[in-house]
Coordinates of C-alpha atoms in Angstrom, one line a residue:
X703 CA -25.6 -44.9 7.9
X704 CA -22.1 -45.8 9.1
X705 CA -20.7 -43.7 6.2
X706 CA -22.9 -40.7 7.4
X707 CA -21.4 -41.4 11.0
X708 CA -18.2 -41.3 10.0
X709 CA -17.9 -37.4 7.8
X710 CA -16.4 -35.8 10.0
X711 CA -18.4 -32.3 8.4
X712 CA -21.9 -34.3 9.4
X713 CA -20.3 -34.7 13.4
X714 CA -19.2 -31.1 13.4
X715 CA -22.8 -29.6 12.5
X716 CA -24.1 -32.0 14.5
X717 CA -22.0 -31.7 18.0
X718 CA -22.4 -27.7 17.2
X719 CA -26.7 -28.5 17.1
X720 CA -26.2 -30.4 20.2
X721 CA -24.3 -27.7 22.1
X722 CA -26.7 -24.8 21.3
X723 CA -29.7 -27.4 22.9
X724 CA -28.1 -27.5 25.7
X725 CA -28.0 -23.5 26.3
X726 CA -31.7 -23.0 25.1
X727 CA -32.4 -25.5 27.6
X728 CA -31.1 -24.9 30.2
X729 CA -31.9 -20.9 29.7
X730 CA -35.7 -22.1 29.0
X731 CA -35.6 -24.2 32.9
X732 CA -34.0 -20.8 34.3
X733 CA -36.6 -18.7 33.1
X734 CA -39.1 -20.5 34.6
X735 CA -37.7 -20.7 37.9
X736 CA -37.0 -17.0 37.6
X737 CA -40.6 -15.6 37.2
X738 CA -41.3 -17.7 40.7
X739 CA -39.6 -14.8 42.2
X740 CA -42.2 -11.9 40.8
X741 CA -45.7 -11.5 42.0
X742 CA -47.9 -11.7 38.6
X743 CA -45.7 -15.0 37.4
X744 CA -48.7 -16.6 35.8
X745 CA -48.9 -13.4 33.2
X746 CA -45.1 -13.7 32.8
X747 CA -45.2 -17.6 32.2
X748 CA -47.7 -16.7 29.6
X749 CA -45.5 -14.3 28.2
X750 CA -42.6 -17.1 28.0
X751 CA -44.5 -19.3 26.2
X752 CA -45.5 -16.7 23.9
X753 CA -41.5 -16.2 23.0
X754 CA -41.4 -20.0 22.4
X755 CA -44.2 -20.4 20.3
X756 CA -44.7 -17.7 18.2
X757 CA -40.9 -18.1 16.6
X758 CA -42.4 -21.4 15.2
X759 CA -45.2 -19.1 13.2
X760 CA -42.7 -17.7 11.2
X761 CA -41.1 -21.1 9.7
X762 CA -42.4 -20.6 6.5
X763 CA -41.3 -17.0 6.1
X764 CA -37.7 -18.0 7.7
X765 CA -37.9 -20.9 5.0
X766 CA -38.2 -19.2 1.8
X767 CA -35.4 -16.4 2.6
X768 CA -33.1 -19.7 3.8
X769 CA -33.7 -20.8 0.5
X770 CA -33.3 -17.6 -1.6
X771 CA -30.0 -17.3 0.6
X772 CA -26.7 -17.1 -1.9
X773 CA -24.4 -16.9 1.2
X774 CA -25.4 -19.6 3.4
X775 CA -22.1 -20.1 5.5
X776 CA -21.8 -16.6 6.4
X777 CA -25.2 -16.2 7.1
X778 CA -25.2 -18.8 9.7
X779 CA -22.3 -17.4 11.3
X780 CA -24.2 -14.5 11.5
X781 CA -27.4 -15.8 13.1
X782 CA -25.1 -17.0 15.7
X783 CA -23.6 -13.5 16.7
X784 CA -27.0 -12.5 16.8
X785 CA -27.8 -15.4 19.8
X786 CA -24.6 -14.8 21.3
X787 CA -25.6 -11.0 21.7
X788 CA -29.5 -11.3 22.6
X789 CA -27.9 -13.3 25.5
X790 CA -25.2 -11.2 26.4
X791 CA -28.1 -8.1 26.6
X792 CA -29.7 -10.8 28.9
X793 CA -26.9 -11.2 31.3
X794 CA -26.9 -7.5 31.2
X795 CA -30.3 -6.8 32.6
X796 CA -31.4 -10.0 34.5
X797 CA -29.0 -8.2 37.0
X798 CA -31.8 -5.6 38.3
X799 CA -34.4 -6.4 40.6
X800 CA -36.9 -8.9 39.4
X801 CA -39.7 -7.7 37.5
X802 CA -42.3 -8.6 34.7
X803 CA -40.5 -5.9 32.9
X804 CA -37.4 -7.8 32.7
X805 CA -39.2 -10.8 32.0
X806 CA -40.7 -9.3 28.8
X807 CA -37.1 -8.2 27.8
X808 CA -35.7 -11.2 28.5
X809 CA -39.2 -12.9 26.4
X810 CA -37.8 -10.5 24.1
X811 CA -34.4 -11.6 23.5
X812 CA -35.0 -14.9 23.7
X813 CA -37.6 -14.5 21.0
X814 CA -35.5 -13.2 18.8
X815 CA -32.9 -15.9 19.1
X816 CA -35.1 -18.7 18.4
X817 CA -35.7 -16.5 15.2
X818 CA -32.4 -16.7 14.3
X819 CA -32.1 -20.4 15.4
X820 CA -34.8 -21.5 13.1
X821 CA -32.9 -19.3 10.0
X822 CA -30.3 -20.9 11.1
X823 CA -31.5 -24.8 10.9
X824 CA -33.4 -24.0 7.5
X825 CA -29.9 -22.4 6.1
X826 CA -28.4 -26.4 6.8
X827 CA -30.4 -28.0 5.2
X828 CA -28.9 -28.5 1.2
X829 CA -25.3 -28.9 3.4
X830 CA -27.2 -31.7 5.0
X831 CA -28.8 -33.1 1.8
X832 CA -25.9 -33.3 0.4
X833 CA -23.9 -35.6 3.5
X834 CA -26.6 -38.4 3.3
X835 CA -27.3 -40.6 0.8
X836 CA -31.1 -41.0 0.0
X837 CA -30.9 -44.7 1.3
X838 CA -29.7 -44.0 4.2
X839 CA -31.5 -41.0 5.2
X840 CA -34.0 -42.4 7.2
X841 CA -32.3 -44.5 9.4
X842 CA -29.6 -41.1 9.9
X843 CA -32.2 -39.2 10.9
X844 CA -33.8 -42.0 13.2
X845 CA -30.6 -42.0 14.5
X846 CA -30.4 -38.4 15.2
X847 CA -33.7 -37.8 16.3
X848 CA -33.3 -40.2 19.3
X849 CA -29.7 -38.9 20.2
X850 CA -31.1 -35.4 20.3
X851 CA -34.3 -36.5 22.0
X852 CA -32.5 -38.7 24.7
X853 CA -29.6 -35.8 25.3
X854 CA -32.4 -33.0 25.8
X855 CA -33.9 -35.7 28.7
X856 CA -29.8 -35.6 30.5
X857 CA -29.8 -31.6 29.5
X858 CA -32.8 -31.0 31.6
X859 CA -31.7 -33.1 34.5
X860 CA -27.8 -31.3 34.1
X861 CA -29.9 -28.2 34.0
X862 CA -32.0 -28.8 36.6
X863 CA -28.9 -29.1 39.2
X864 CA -27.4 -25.9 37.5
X865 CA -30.0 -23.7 37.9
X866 CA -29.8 -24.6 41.9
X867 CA -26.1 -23.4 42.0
X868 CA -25.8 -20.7 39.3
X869 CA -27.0 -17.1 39.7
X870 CA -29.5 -16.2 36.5
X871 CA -27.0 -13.8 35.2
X872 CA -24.0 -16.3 34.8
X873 CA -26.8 -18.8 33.3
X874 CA -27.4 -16.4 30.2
X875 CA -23.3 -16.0 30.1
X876 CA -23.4 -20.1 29.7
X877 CA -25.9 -20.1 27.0
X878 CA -23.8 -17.0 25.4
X879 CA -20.7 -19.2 25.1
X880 CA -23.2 -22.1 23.9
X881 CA -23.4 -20.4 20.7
X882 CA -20.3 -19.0 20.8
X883 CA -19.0 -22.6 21.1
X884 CA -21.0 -23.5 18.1
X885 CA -19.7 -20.5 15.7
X886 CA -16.3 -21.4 16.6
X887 CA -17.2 -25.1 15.1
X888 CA -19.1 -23.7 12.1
X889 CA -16.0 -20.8 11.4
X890 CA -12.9 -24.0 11.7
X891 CA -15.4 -26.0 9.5
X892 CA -17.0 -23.1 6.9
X893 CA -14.3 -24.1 4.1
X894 CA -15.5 -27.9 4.1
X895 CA -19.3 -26.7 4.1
X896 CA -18.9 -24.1 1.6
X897 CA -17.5 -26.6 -1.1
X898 CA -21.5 -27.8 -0.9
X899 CA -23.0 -24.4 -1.7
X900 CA -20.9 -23.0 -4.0
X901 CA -23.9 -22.8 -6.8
X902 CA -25.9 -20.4 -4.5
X903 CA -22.5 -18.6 -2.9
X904 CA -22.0 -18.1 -7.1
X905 CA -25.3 -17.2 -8.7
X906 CA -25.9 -13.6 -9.3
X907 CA -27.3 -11.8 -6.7
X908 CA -31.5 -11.0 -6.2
X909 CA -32.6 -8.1 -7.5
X910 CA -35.0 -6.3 -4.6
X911 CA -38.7 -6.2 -5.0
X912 CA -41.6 -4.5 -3.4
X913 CA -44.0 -5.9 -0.3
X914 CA -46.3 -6.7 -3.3
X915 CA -44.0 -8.6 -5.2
X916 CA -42.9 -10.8 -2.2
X917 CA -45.6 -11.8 -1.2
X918 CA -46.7 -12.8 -4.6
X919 CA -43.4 -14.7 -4.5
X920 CA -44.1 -16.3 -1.1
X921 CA -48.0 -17.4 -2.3
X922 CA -46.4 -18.9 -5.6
X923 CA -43.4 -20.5 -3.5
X924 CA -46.2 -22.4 -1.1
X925 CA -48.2 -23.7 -4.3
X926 CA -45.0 -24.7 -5.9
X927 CA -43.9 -26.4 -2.5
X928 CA -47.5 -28.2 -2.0
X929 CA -47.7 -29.5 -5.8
X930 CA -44.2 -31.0 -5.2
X931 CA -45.2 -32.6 -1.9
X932 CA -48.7 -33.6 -3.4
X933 CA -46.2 -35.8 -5.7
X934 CA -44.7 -38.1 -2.9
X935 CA -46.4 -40.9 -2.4
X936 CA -48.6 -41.3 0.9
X937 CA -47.7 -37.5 1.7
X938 CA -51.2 -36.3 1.1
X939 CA -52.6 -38.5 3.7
X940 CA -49.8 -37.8 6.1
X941 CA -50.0 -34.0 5.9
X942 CA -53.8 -34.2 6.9
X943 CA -53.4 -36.9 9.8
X944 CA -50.4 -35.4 11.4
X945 CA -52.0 -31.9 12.5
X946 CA -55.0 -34.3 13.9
X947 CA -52.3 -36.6 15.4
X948 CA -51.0 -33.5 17.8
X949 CA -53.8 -32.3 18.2
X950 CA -54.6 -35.1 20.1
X951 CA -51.2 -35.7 22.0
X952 CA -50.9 -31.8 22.7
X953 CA -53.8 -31.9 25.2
X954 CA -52.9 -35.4 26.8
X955 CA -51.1 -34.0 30.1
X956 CA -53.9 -31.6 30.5
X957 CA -57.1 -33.7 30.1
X958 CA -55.6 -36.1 32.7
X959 CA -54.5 -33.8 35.2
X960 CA -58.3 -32.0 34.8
X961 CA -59.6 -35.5 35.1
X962 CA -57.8 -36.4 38.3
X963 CA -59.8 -33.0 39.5
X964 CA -63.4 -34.5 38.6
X965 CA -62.1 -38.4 39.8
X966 CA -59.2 -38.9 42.7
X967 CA -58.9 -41.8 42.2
X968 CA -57.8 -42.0 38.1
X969 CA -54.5 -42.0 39.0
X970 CA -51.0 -44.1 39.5
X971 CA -50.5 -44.1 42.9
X972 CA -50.7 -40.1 43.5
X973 CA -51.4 -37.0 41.3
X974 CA -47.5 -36.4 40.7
X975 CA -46.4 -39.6 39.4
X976 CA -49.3 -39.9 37.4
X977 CA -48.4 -36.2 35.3
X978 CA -44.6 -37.5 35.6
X979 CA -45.7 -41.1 34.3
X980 CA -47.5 -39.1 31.3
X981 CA -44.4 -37.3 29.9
X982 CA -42.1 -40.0 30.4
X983 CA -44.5 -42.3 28.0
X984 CA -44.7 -40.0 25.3
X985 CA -40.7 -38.8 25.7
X986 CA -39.6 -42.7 26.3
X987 CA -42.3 -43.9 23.1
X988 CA -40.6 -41.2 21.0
X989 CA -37.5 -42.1 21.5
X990 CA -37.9 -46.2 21.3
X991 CA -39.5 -45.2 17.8
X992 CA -36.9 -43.2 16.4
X993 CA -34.4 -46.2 17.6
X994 CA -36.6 -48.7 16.4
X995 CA -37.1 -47.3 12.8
X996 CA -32.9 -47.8 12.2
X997 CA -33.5 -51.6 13.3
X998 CA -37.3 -52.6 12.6
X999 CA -39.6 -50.5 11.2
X1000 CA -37.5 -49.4 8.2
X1001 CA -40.0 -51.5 5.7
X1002 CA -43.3 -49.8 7.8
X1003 CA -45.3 -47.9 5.4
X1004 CA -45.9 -44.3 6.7
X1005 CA -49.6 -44.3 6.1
X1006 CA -49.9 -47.7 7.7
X1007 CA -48.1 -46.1 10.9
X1008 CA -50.2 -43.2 10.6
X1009 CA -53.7 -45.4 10.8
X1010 CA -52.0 -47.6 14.3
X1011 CA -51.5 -43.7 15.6
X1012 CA -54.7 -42.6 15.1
X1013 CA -56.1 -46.1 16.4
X1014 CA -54.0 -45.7 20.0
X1015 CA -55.5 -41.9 20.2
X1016 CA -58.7 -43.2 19.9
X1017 CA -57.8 -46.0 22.6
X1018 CA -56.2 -43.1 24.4
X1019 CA -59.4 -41.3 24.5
X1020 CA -61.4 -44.0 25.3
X1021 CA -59.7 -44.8 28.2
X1022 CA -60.3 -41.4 29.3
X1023 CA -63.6 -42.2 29.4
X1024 CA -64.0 -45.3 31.0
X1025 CA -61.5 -44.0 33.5
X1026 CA -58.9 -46.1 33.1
X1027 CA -55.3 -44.3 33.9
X1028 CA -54.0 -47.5 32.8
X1029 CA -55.0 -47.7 29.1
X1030 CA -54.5 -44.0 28.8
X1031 CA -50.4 -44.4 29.2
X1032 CA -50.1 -47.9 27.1
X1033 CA -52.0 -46.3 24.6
X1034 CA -49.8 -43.0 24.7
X1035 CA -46.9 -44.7 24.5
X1036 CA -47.3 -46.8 21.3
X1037 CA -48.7 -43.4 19.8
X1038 CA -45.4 -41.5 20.3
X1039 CA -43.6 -44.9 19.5
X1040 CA -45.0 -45.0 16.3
X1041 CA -44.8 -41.0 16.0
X1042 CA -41.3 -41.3 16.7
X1043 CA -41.0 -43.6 13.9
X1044 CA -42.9 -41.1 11.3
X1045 CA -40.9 -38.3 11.7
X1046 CA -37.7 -39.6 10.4
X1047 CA -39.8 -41.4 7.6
X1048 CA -41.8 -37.6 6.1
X1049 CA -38.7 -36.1 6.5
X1050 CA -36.4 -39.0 4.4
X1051 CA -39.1 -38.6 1.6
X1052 CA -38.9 -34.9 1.8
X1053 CA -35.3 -34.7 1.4
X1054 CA -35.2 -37.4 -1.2
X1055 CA -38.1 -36.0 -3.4
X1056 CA -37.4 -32.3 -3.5
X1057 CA -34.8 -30.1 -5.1
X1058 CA -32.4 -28.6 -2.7
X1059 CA -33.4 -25.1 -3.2
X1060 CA -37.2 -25.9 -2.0
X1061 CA -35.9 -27.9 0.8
X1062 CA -36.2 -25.2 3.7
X1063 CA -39.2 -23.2 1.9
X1064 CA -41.1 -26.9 3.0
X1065 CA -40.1 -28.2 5.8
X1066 CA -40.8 -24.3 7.0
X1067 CA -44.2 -24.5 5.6
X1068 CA -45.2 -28.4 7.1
X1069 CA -43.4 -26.8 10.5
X1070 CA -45.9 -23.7 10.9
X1071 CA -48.7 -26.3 9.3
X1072 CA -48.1 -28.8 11.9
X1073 CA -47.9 -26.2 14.9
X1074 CA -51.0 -25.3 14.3
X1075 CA -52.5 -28.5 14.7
X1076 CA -51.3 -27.7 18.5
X1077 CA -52.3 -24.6 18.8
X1078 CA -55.8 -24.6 17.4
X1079 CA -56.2 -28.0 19.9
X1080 CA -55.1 -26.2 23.0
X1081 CA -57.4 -23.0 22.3
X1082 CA -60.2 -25.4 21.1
X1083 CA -59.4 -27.3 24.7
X1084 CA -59.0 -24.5 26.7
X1085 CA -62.9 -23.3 25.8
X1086 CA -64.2 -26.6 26.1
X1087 CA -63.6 -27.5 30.0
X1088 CA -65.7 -24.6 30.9
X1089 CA -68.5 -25.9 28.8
X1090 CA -68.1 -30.2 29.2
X1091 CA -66.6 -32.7 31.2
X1092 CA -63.3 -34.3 30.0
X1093 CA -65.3 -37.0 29.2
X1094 CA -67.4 -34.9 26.5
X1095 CA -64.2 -33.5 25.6
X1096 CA -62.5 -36.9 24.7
X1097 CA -65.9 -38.4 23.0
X1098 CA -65.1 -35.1 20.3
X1099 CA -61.5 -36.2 20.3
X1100 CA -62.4 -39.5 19.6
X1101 CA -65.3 -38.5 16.7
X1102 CA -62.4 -36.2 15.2
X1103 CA -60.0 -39.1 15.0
X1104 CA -62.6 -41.7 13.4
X1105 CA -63.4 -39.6 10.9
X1106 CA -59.8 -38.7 9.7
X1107 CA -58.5 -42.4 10.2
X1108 CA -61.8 -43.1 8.1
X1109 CA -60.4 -41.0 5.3
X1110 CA -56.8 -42.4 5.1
X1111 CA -58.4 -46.3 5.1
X1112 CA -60.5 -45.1 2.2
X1113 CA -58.1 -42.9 0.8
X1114 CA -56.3 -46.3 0.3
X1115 CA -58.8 -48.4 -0.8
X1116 CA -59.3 -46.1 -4.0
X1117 CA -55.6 -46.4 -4.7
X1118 CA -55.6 -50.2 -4.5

C-alpha cells in the first residue's frame, strides 16, 4: 500500500477526486438552503433529489461507453469542461429572482454534471488498475474509502459556514473553479496517465452501429459482465445480499424519526440528537470499517461479513420493535462498520478478477443494481406507513432479512 501512496500519478488523480467533492458538496448544501427561499420548496427539493439520483440510473450505460472509450485522457478532460460550464450557466442564472424555475435549471445543470462525473470515474478506472498491485488493492481502497468518507464529513461542516457568508451565485463560481482545479491536475499529469492506455488510445477506431445493434451490444456486454462476476468466488452471494443490505439501512433515519411520531419517548434525550445520533453511527461505522479492513479485517471473508450485516439489521429491526433507541444505534453501527469493510473487499476482487476493458461496464452495472436496492426500499417504505405501524413495517424488514441471510448460510453449506 505504501508503494501505491507514494506514485505520485495515484496522489494526483486522487487530490483532483478530492477537490471536485468538495464543490459538489458544498453546491449540493447551497441548493438546499436556496429552495428555503421559494414558496413550493417541498416540490423543488423533490426535484433536487431527482438530479441526484437519477444520474446513478445511467451507470451501466455511462460504463460500457467508458469502456468502448479509445481516448480516455482526452475524454476526461472533456467531461470536465462540461462541469466547469453547467456551473458557469448556474452562476449565470441563480442571479434572478428565486423561483422553482430556476431551481429546475439549476436541477438541470447539475444533472448533467454528475453525468459527466460518473463518465468521468468509470473512464479512471484501467489508469487505476494499473497503479495498484492486486495485493494491495484492498487495503488502498480501504484506505481511500475512509479518507474520502472522513473529508466529505469536514467538507460539509467547511460548507456549512460558506454557504452563511457566500452569495449563491459566487458558490456555483467556487464549484466552477473546483473542476477547473481538477482539469488543470489531469492536463500537467495526461502524459504520465496516457502511457497506461496507450492500447485503447491505439486500436482502430469503432465503426458506428444502429439503436438496434447497441443495444444488442449493451444486453451481450451485461451477460458477458455477470458470467465473469458469477466466476469470483463468494460474488454471487454478495450481489444478492447487498441490495437487501441497503435496503435496509436506506430507510433507517426515516423509520426512527416516524417512530418517535407514534412513541415520544423512543428517543436519546430529544428528537434532534436522536436523527443526528442516527447519521453519525452509520457515517462513523463506515468509516471505522474502511480503517479497520487496512489493519484487522484484511483475512475477513466477505460472505462471512455479509451474514454479521444481515444479523445487526435484523437486531436493528428488532429493536425497532421492542422500542429500544438504544439497540437501534449499536446495531446500526456495526452494520455500516462491517459495510465499510465490504466495499473495499467486492471492489478488490472486481478489479483483480476482470479484464481492464470490462472493468467500468461492471462496476456501472453492480452501481445501477445496488441503487435500486434503495430506491425500490424507499418507494416500498413510503406506501407502507399509510398502511402499518413502523412496527409492522420492521417485522417485513426483518422476514426479508431472515430469508436472504437463510440463503447465503445455505448457500455455504452446499459448497462445504
Amino acid at each position: 500500500m505504501k508503494e501505491t501512496l507514494k506514485n505520485p500519478l495515484y496522489i494526483k488523480i486522487l487530490i483532483a477526486d478530492l477537490i471536485s467533492n468538495f464543490g459538489d458538496i458544498l453546491y449540493y448544501l447551497a441548493l438546499l438552503n436556496y429552495v428555503l427561499q421559494i414558496e413550493q420548496s417541498d416540490f423543488a427539493i423533490a426535484i433536487i433529489n431527482a438530479s441526484e439520483i437519477i444520474p446513478i440510473l445511467f451507470s451501466f450505460l455511462l460504463g460500457y461507453f467508458a469502456d468502448q472509450n479509445q481516448k480516455r485522457v482526452a475524454t476526461i478532460i472533456k467531461t470536465l469542461v462540461v462541469r466547469i460550464a453547467a456551473y458557469l450557466f448556474v452562476t449565470v442564472i441563480i442571479g434572478f429572482n428565486p423561483s422553482l424555475l430556476i431551481v429546475v435549471a439549476v436541477s438541470f445543470a447539475n444533472f448533467i454534471s454528475d453525468l459527466a462525473g460518473q463518465y468521468e470515474n468509470s473512464l479512471y478506472y484501467p489508469i487505476i488498475n494499473q497503479l495498484v498491485r492486486n495485493e494491495a488493492r484492498e487495503k488502498v481502497m480501504a484506505f481511500r474509502q475512509s479518507l474520502v468518507m472522513s473529508l466529505n464529513i469536514l467538507f460539509q461542516a467547511v460548507g456549512g459556514v460558506l454557504i452563511c457568508y457566500i452569495s449563491f451565485r459566487n458558490l456555483a463560481m467556487i464549484n466552477a473553479l473546483t473542476f477547473a482545479v481538477s482539469m488543470m491536475i489531469v492536463v500537467c499529469s495526461r502524459k504520465e496517465m496516457r502511457k497506461y492506455c496507450q492500447d485503447e488510445e491505439r486500436s482502430a477506431p469503432k465503426e458506428k452501429r444502429s439503436v438496434n445493434q447497441l443495444f444488442r451490444q449493451l444486453k451481450k456486454e451485461l451477460a458477458d459482465a455477470v458470467r465473469l462476476l458469477w466466476k469470483i468466488p463468494g460474488i454471487k452471494e454478495t450481489l444478492a445480499a447487498i441490495p437487501v443490505l441497503n435496503a435496509g439501512l436506506a430507510v433507517v433515519t426515516s423509520i426512527v424519526v416516524l417512530h418517535m411520531a407514534e412513541n415520544p419517548s423512543f428517543c436519546v434525550i430529544s428528537a434532534e440528537i436522536t436523527i443526528a445520533l442516527v447519521a453519525i453511527c452509520e457515517t462513523a461505522g463506515r468509516i471505522a470499517g474502511s480503517t479497520l479492513t487496512i489493519f484487522t479485517f484484511k483475512k475477513m471473508k466477505l460472505t462471512d461479513a455479509i451474514k454479521i450485516i444481515l444479523v445487526f439489521i435484523v437486531i436493528l429491526f428488532s429493536g425497532i420493535i421492542v422500542q429500544n433507541i438504544y439497540i437501534v444505534l449499536a446495531a446500526l453501527f456495526i452494520a455500516s462498520l462491517l459495510t465499510g469493510c465490504v466495499d473495499p473487499k467486492m471492489g478488490a476482487l472486481i478489479f483483480n478478477n476482470l479484464d481492464k476493458t470490462k472493468l467500468a461496464t461492471a462496476f456501472g452495472g453492480m452501481t445501477t443494481y445496488f441503487q435500486l436496492g434503495d430506491i425500490v426500499s424507499k418507494m416500498l417504505f413510503s406506501v407502507l406507513v399509510m398502511c402499518f405501524t413502523t412496527k409492522t413495517i420492521a417485522g417485513a424488514y426483518i422476514f426479508i432479512t431472515v430469508i436472504f441471510l437463510g440463503y447465503i448460510i445455505f448457500q455455504d453449506k452446499v459448497k462445504k
